[in-house]
Short mmCIF file of C-alpha atoms (C1' of nucleotides) in Angstrom, two decimals:
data_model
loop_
_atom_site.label_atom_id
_atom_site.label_comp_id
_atom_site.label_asym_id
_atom_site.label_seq_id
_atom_site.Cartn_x
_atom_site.Cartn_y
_atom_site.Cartn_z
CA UNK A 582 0.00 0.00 0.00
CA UNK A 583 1.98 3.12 -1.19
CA UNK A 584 -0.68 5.84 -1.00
CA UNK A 585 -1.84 5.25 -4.69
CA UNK A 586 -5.61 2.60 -4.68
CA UNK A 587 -4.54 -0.83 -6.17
CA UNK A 588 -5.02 -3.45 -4.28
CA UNK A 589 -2.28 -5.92 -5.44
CA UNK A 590 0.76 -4.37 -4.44
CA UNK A 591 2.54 -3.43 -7.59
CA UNK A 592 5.56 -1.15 -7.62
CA UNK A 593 3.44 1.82 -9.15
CA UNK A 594 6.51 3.37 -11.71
CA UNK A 595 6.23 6.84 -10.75
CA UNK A 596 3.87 8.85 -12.74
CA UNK A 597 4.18 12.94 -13.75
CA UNK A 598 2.35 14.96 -11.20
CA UNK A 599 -0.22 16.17 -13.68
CA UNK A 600 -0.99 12.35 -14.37
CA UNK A 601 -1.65 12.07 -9.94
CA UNK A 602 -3.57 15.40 -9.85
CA UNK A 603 -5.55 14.47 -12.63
CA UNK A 604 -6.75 11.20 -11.00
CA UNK A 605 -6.99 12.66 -7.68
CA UNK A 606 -9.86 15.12 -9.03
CA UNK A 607 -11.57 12.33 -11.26
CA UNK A 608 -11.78 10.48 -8.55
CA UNK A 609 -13.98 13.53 -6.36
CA UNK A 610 -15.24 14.55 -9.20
CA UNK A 611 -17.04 11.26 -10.07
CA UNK A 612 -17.87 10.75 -6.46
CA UNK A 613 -19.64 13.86 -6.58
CA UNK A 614 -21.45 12.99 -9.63
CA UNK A 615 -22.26 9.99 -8.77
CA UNK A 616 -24.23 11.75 -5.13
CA UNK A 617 -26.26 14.01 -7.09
CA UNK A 618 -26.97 12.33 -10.56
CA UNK A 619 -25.96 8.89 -9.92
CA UNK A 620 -23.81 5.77 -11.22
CA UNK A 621 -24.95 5.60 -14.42
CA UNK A 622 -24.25 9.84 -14.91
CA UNK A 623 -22.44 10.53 -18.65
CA UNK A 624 -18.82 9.79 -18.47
CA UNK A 625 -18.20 13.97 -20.13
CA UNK A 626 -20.51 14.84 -17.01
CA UNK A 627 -17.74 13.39 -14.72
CA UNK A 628 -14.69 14.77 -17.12
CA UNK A 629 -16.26 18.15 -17.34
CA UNK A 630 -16.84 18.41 -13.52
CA UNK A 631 -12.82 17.29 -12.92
CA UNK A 632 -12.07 20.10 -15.57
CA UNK A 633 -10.37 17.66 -17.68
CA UNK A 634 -11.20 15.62 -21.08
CA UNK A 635 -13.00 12.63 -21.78
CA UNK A 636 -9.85 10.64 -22.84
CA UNK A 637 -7.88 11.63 -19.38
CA UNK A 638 -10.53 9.36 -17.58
CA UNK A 639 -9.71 6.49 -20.03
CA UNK A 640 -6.16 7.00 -19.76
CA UNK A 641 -6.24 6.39 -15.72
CA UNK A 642 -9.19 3.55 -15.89
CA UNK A 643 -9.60 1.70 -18.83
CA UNK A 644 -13.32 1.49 -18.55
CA UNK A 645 -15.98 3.58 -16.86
CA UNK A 646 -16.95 0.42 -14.61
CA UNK A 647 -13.27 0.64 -13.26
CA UNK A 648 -13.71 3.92 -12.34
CA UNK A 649 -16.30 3.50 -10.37
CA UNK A 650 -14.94 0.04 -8.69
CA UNK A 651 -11.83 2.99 -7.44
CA UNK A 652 -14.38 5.03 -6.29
CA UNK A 653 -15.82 2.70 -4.39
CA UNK A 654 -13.31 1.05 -2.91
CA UNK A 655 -13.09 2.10 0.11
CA UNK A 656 -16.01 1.01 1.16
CA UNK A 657 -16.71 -1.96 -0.63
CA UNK A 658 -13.31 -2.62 1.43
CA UNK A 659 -15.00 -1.58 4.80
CA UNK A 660 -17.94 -3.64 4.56
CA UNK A 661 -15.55 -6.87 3.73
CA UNK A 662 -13.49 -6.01 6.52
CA UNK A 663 -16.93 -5.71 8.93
CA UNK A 664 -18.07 -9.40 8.67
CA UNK A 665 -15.27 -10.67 10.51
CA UNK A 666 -15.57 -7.97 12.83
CA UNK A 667 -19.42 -8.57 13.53
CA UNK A 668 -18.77 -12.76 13.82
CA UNK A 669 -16.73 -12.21 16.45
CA UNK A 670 -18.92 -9.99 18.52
CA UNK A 671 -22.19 -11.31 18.48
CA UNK A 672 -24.04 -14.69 17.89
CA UNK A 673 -23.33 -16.16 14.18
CA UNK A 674 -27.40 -14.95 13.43
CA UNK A 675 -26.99 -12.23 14.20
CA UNK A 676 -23.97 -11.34 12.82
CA UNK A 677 -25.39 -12.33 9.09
CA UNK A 678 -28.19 -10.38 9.58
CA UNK A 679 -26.11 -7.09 10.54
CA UNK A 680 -23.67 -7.45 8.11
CA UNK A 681 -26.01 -8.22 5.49
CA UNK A 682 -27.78 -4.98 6.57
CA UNK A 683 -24.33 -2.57 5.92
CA UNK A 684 -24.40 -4.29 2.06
CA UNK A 685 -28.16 -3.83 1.69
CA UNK A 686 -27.22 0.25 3.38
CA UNK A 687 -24.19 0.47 0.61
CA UNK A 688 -26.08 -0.31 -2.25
CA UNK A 689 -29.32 1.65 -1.37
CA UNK A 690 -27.62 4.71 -1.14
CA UNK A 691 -25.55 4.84 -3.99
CA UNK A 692 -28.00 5.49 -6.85
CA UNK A 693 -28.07 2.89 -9.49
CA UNK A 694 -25.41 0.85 -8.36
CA UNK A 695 -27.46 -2.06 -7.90
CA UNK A 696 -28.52 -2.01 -10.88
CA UNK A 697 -25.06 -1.78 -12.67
CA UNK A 698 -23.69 -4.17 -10.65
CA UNK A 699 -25.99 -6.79 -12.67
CA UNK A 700 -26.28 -4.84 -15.91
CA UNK A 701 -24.89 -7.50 -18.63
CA UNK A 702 -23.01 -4.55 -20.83
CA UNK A 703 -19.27 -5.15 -21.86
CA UNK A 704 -17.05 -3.81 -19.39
CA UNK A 705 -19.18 -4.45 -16.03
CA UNK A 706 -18.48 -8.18 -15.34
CA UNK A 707 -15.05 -6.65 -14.24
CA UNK A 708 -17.58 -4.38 -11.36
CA UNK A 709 -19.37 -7.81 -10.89
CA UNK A 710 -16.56 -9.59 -10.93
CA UNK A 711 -14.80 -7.65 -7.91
CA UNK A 712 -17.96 -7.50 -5.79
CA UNK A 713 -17.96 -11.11 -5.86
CA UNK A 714 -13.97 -11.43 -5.39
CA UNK A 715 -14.33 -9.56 -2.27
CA UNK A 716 -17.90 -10.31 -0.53
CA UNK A 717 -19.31 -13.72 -1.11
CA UNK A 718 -15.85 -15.00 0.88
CA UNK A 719 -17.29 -13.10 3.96
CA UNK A 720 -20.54 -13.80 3.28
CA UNK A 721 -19.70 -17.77 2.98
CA UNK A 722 -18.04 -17.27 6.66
CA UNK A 723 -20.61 -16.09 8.01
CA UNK A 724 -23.25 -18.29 6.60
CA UNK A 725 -20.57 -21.17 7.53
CA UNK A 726 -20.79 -20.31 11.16
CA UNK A 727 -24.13 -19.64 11.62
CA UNK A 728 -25.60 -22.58 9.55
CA UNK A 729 -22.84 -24.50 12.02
CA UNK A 730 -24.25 -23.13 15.18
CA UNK A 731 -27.52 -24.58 13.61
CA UNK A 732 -29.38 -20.95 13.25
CA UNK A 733 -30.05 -21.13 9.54
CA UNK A 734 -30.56 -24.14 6.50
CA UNK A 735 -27.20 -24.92 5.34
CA UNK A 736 -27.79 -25.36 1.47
CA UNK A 737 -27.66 -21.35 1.36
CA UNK A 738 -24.96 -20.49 -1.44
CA UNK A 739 -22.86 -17.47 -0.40
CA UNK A 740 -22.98 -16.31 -4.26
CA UNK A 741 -26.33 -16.75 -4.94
CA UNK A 742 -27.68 -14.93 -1.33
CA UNK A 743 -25.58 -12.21 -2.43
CA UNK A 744 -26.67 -11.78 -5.66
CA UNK A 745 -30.28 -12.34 -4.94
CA UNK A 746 -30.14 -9.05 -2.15
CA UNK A 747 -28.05 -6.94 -4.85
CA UNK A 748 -30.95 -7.67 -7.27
CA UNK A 749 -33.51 -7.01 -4.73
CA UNK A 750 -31.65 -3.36 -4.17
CA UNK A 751 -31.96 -2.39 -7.44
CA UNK A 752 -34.39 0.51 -7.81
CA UNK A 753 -34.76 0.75 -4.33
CA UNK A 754 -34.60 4.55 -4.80
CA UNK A 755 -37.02 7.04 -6.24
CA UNK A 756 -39.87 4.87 -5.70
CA UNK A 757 -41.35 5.17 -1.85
CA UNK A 758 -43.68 1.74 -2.67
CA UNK A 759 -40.55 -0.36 -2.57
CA UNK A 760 -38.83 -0.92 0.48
CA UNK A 761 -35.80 -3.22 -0.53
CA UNK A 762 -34.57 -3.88 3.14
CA UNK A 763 -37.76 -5.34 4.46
CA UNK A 764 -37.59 -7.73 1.47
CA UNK A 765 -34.11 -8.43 2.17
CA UNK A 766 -35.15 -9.24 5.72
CA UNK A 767 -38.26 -11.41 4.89
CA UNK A 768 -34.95 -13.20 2.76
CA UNK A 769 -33.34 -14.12 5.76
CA UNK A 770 -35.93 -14.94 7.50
CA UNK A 771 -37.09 -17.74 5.10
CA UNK A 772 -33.52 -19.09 5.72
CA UNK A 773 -34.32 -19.67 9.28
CA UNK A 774 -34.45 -23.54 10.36
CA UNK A 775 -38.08 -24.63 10.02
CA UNK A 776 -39.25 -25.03 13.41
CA UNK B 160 -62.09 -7.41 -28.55
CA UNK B 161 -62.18 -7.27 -32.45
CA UNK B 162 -59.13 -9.02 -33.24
CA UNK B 163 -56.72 -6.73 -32.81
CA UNK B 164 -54.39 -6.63 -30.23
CA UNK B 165 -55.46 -3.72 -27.61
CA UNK B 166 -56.82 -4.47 -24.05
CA UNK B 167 -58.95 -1.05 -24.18
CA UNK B 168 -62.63 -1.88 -26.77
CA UNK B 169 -61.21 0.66 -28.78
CA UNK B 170 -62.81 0.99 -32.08
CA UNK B 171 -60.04 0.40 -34.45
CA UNK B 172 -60.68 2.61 -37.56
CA UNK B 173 -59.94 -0.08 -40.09
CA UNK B 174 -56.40 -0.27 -41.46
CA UNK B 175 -55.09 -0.65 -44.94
CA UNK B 176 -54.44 -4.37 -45.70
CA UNK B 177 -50.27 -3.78 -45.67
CA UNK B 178 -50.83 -2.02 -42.49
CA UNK B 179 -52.27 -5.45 -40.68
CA UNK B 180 -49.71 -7.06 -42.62
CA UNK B 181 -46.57 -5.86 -41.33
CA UNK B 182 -48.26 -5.50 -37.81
CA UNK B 183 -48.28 -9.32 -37.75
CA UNK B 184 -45.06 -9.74 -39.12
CA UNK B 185 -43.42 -7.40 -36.58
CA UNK B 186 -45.23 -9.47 -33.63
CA UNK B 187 -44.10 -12.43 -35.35
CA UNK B 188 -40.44 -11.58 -35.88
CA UNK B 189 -39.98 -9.84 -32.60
CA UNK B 190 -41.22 -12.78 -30.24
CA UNK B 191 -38.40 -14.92 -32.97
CA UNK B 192 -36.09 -12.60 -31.93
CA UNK B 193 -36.29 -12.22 -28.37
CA UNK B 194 -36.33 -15.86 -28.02
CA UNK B 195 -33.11 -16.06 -29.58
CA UNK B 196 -31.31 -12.27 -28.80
CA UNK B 197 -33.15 -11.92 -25.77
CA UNK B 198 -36.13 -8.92 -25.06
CA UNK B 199 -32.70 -6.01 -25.62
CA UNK B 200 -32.24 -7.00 -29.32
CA UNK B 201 -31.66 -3.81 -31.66
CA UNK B 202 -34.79 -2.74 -33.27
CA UNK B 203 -33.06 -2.99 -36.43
CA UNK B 204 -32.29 -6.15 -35.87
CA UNK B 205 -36.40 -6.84 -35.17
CA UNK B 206 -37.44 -4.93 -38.30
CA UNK B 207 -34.81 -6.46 -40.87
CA UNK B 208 -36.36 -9.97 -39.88
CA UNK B 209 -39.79 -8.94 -40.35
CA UNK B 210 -38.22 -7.34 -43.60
CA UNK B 211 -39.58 -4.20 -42.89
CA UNK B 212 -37.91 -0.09 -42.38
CA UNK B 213 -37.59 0.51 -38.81
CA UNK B 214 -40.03 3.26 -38.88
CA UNK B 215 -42.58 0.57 -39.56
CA UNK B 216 -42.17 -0.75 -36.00
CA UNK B 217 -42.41 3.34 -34.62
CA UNK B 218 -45.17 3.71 -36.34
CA UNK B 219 -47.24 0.32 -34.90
CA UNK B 220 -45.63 0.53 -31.66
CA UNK B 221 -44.86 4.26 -30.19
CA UNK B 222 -42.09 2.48 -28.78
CA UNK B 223 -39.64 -0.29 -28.12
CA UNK B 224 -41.48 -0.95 -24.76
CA UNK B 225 -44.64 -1.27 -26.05
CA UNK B 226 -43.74 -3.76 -28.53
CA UNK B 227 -42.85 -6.20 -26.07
CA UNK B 228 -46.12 -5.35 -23.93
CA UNK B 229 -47.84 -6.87 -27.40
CA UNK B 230 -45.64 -9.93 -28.26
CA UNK B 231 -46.34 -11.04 -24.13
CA UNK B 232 -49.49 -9.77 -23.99
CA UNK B 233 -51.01 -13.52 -24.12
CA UNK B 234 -49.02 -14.75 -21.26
CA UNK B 235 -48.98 -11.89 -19.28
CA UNK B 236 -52.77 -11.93 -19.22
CA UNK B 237 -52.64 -15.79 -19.22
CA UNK B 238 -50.91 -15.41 -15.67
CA UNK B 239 -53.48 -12.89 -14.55
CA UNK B 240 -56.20 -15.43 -14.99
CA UNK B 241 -54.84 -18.11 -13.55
CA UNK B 242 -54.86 -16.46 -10.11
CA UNK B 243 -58.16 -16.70 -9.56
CA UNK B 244 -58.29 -19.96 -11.20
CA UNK B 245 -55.45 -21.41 -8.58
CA UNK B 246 -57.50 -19.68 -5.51
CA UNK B 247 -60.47 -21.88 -6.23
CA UNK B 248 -58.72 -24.83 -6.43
CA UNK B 249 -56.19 -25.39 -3.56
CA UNK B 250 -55.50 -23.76 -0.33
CA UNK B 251 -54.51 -19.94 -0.07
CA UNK B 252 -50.88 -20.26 0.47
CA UNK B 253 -50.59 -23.45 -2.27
CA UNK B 254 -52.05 -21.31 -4.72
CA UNK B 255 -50.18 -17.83 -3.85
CA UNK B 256 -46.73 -20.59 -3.90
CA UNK B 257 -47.91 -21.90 -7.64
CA UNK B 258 -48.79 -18.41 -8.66
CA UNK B 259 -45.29 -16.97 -8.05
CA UNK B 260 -43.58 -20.00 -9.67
CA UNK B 261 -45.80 -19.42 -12.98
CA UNK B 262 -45.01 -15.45 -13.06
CA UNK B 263 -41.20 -16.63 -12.12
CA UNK B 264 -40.89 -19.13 -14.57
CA UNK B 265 -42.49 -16.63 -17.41
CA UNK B 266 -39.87 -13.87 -16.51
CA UNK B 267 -36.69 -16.19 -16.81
CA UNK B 268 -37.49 -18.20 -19.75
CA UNK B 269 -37.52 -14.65 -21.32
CA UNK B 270 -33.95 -13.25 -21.62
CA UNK B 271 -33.84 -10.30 -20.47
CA UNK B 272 -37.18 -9.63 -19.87
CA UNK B 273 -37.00 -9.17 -15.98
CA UNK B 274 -33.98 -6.75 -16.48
CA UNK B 275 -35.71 -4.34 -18.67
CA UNK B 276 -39.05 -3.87 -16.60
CA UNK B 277 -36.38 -2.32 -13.68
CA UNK B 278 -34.78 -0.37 -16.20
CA UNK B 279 -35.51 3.33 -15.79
CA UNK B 280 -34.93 4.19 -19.37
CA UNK B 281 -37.30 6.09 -20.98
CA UNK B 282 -40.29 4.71 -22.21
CA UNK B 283 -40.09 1.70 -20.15
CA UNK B 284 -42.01 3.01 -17.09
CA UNK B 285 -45.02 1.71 -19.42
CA UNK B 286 -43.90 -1.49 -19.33
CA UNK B 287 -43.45 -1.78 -15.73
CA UNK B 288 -46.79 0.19 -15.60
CA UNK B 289 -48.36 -2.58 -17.83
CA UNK B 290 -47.09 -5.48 -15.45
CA UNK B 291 -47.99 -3.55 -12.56
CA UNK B 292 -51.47 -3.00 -13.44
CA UNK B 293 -52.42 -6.34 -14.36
CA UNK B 294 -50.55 -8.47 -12.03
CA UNK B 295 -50.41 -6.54 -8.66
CA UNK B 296 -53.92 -7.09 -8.10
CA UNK B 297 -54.22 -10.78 -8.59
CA UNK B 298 -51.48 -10.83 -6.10
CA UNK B 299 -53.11 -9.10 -3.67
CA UNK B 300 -56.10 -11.05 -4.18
CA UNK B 301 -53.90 -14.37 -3.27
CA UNK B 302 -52.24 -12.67 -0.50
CA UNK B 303 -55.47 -11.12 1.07
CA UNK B 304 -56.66 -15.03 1.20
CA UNK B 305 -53.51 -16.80 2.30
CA UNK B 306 -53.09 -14.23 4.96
CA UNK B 307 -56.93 -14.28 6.02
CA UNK B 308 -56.13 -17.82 6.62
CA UNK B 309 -53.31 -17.13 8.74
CA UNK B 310 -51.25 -19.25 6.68
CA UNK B 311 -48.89 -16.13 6.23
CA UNK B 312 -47.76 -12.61 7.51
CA UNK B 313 -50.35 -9.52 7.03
CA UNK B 314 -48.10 -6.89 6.61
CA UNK B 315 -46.53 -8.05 3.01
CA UNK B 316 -47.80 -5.56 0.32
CA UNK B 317 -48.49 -6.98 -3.12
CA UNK B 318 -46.57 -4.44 -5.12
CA UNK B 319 -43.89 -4.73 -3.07
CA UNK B 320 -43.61 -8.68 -3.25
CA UNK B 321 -44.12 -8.64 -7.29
CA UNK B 322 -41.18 -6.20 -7.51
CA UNK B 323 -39.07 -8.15 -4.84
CA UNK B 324 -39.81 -11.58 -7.32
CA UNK B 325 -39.27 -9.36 -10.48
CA UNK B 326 -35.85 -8.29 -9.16
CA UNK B 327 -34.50 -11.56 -8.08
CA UNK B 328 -35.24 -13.03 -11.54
CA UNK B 329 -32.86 -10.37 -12.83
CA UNK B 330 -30.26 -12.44 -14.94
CA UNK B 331 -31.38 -15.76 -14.29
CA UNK B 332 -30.14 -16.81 -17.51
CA UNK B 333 -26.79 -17.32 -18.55
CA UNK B 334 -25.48 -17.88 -14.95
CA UNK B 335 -25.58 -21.30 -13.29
CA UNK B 336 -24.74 -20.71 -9.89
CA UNK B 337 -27.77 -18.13 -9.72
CA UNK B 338 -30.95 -20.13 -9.25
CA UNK B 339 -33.58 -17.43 -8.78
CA UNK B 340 -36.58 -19.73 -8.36
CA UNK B 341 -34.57 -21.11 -5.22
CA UNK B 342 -34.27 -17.54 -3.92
CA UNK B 343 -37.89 -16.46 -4.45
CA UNK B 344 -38.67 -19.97 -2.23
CA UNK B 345 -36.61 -18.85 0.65
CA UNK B 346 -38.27 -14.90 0.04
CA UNK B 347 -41.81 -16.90 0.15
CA UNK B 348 -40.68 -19.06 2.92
CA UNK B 349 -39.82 -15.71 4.72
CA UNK B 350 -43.72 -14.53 4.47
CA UNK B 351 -44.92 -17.34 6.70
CA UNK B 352 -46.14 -16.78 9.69
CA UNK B 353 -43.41 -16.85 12.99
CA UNK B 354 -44.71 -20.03 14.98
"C1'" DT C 741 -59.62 0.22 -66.04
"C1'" DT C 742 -57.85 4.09 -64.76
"C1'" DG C 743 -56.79 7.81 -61.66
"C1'" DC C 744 -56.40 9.81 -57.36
"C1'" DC C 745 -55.28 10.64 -52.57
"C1'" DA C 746 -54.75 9.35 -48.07
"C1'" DA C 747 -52.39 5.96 -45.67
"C1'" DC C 748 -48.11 3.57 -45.52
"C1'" DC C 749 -43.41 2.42 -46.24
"C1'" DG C 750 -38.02 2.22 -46.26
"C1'" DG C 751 -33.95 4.01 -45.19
"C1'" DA C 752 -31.23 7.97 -44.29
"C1'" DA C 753 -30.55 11.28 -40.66
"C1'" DC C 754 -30.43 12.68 -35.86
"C1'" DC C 755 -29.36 12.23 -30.95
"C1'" DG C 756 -27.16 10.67 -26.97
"C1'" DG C 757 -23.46 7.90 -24.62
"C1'" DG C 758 -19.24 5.01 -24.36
"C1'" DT C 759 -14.62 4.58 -26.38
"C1'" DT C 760 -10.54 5.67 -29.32
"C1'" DC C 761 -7.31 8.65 -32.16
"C1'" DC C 762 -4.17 12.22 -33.02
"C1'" DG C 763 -1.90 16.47 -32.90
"C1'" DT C 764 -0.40 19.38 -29.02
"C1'" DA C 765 1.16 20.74 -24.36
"C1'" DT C 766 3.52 19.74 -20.03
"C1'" DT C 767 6.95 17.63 -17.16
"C1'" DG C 768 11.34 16.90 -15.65
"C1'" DT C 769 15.95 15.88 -16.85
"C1'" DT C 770 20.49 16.99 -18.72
"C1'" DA D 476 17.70 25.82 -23.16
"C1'" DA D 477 16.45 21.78 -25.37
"C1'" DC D 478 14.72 17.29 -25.79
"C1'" DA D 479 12.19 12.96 -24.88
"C1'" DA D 480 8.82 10.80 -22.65
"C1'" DT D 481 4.54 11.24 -20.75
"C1'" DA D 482 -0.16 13.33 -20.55
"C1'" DC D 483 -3.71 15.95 -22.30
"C1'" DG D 484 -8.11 17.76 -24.81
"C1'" DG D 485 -11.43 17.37 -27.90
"C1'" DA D 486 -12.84 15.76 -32.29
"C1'" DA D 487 -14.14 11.43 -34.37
"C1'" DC D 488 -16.18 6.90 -34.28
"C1'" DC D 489 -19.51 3.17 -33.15
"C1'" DC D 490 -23.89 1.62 -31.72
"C1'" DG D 491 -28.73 1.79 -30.57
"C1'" DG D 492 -33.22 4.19 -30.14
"C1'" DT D 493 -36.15 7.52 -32.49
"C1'" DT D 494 -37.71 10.77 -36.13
"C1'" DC D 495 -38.04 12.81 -40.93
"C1'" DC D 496 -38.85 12.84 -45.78
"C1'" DG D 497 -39.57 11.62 -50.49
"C1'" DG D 498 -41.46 7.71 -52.76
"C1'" DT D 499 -45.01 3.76 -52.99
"C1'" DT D 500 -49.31 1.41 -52.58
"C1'" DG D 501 -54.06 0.08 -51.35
"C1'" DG D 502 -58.71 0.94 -52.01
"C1'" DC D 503 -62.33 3.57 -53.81
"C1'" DA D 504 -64.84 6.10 -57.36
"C1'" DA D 505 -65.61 7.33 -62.05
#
DNA sequence: TTGCCAACCGGAACCGGGTTCCGTATTGTT
DNA sequence: AACAATACGGAACCCGGTTCCGGTTGGCAA
């Protein structure tokens, strides 16, 4: 970890200053974007707002779902890093059910990012692709322990939970009829033992 | 009803011969195409196999969205019926169970299908207006019973639970580890009553 | 049959939105 | 001060939905 945001730790060459700036403000500038219009915003929306050209953006991330994996790193990170956290504080149950709630939290409030995360366009099976990388491991720990401790049905696939509450996020925003979280819960509760 | 395709007893004003023509042709080549491209195939792609402009299709079908409300206008209203039809014949919660596998198994043997009633492109709020309309109710209808019965939990609204079932069936295709009908089992399972 | 006109048609044109190309500007090094 | 190497901006390109326009055709009336 030298400062710059890849995870594997490359030896990053030393690039010109511009070149850091540059991806320093595409980086706020697309977070900001992505607040008020949301994920799917114009890629010259996010360019124009860092004061910089469209072409600068593909220089530093070779696709538009790459940029917004970097943007999001952080706290994609965070919530990975919670679930280990969480198992060892509380009862297994529990634990699922929390952590499951600071996913279903991420994805609500980021506009649209449910819904990219499963949109089938070339380019976004990498975004897919590094959600999965980095949350169904947790996810299978924690359904591990608590189908263990004899809380919930163990044929539960850590992949396919996680998928199934990303696609029940999607759209969860500007419509007030849809409440994605209590769907997510009635989820886990039909993954209770019967009896 | 006069043969034509429009739920409304419009009076249709009597088209040119040509104009019926190509209508049918379009219906024809689109549900070919979907089958095989899925429900996102280009328009052009639609027309050229009916061989026919792509105005043609504009001018039958103000949009995309609303060609595909035609071409699954039988099954869609097929599924509507058999609510009722499944209410009168088994127990409340068997039928609201058998009634959410037939809508489930509709929306993923149709690529794309589920995908493109969440997306919030432009003209495709009629589409999910179109499902909305016709299916909610006969949901309701099933839950109101199965939850008079006490076979399940009160508090589960119908539009809510069509758009949770919707979502999960979001790429069920081309991905084996995703079974959504599994999912939507546990999501039912969820709705029974604690006890 | 022929002629006429409204209804219809095909394909080119237009409008975003992602991605790439190319000539130019900046960096930093000697 | 001068020169590579590195970056940059914006025009250009591709693709997909939608609209426009000049030509064609179906059906009716003479």
């Amino acid at each position: 970890m030298n400062g710059s945001h890849e995870g594997t730790g490359q030896a990053a060459p030393r690039r010109r200053s511009d070149a850091r700036r540059n991806e320093r403000a595409l980086l706020d500038a697309a977070a900001a974007v992505f607040v008020t219009s949301g994920v799917e915003a114009p890629v010259r929306d996010i360019a124009a707002r860092a004061g910089v050209g469209v072409a600068t953006i593909y220089r530093h991330f070779p696709t538009r779902a790459e940029l917004i994996i970097a943007v999001y790193r952080h706290q994609v990170e965070a919530c990975a890093e919670a679930g280990p956290a969480l198992l060892a504080s509380t009862t297994p149950h529990a634990a699922l059910g929390r952590w499951i709630n600071l996913f279903v939290d991420f994805l609500v409030t980021k506009h649209g990012l449910a819904a990219v995360l499963r949109s089938d366009e070339a380019g976004f099976d990498t975004l897919h692709a590094y959600f999965v990388e980095r949350l169904v491991p947790v996810c299978a720990q924690l359904l591990d322990a608590a189908a263990a401790a004899g809380e919930i049905r163990s044929d539960v696939d850590a992949y396919e939970l996680m998928r199934g509450v990303g696609n029940l996020c999607i759209g969860a925003d500007h419509d007030p009829r849809y409440d994605a979280r209590r769907l997510v819960e009635l989820l886990i509760a039909g993954m209770r033992v019967p009896r």
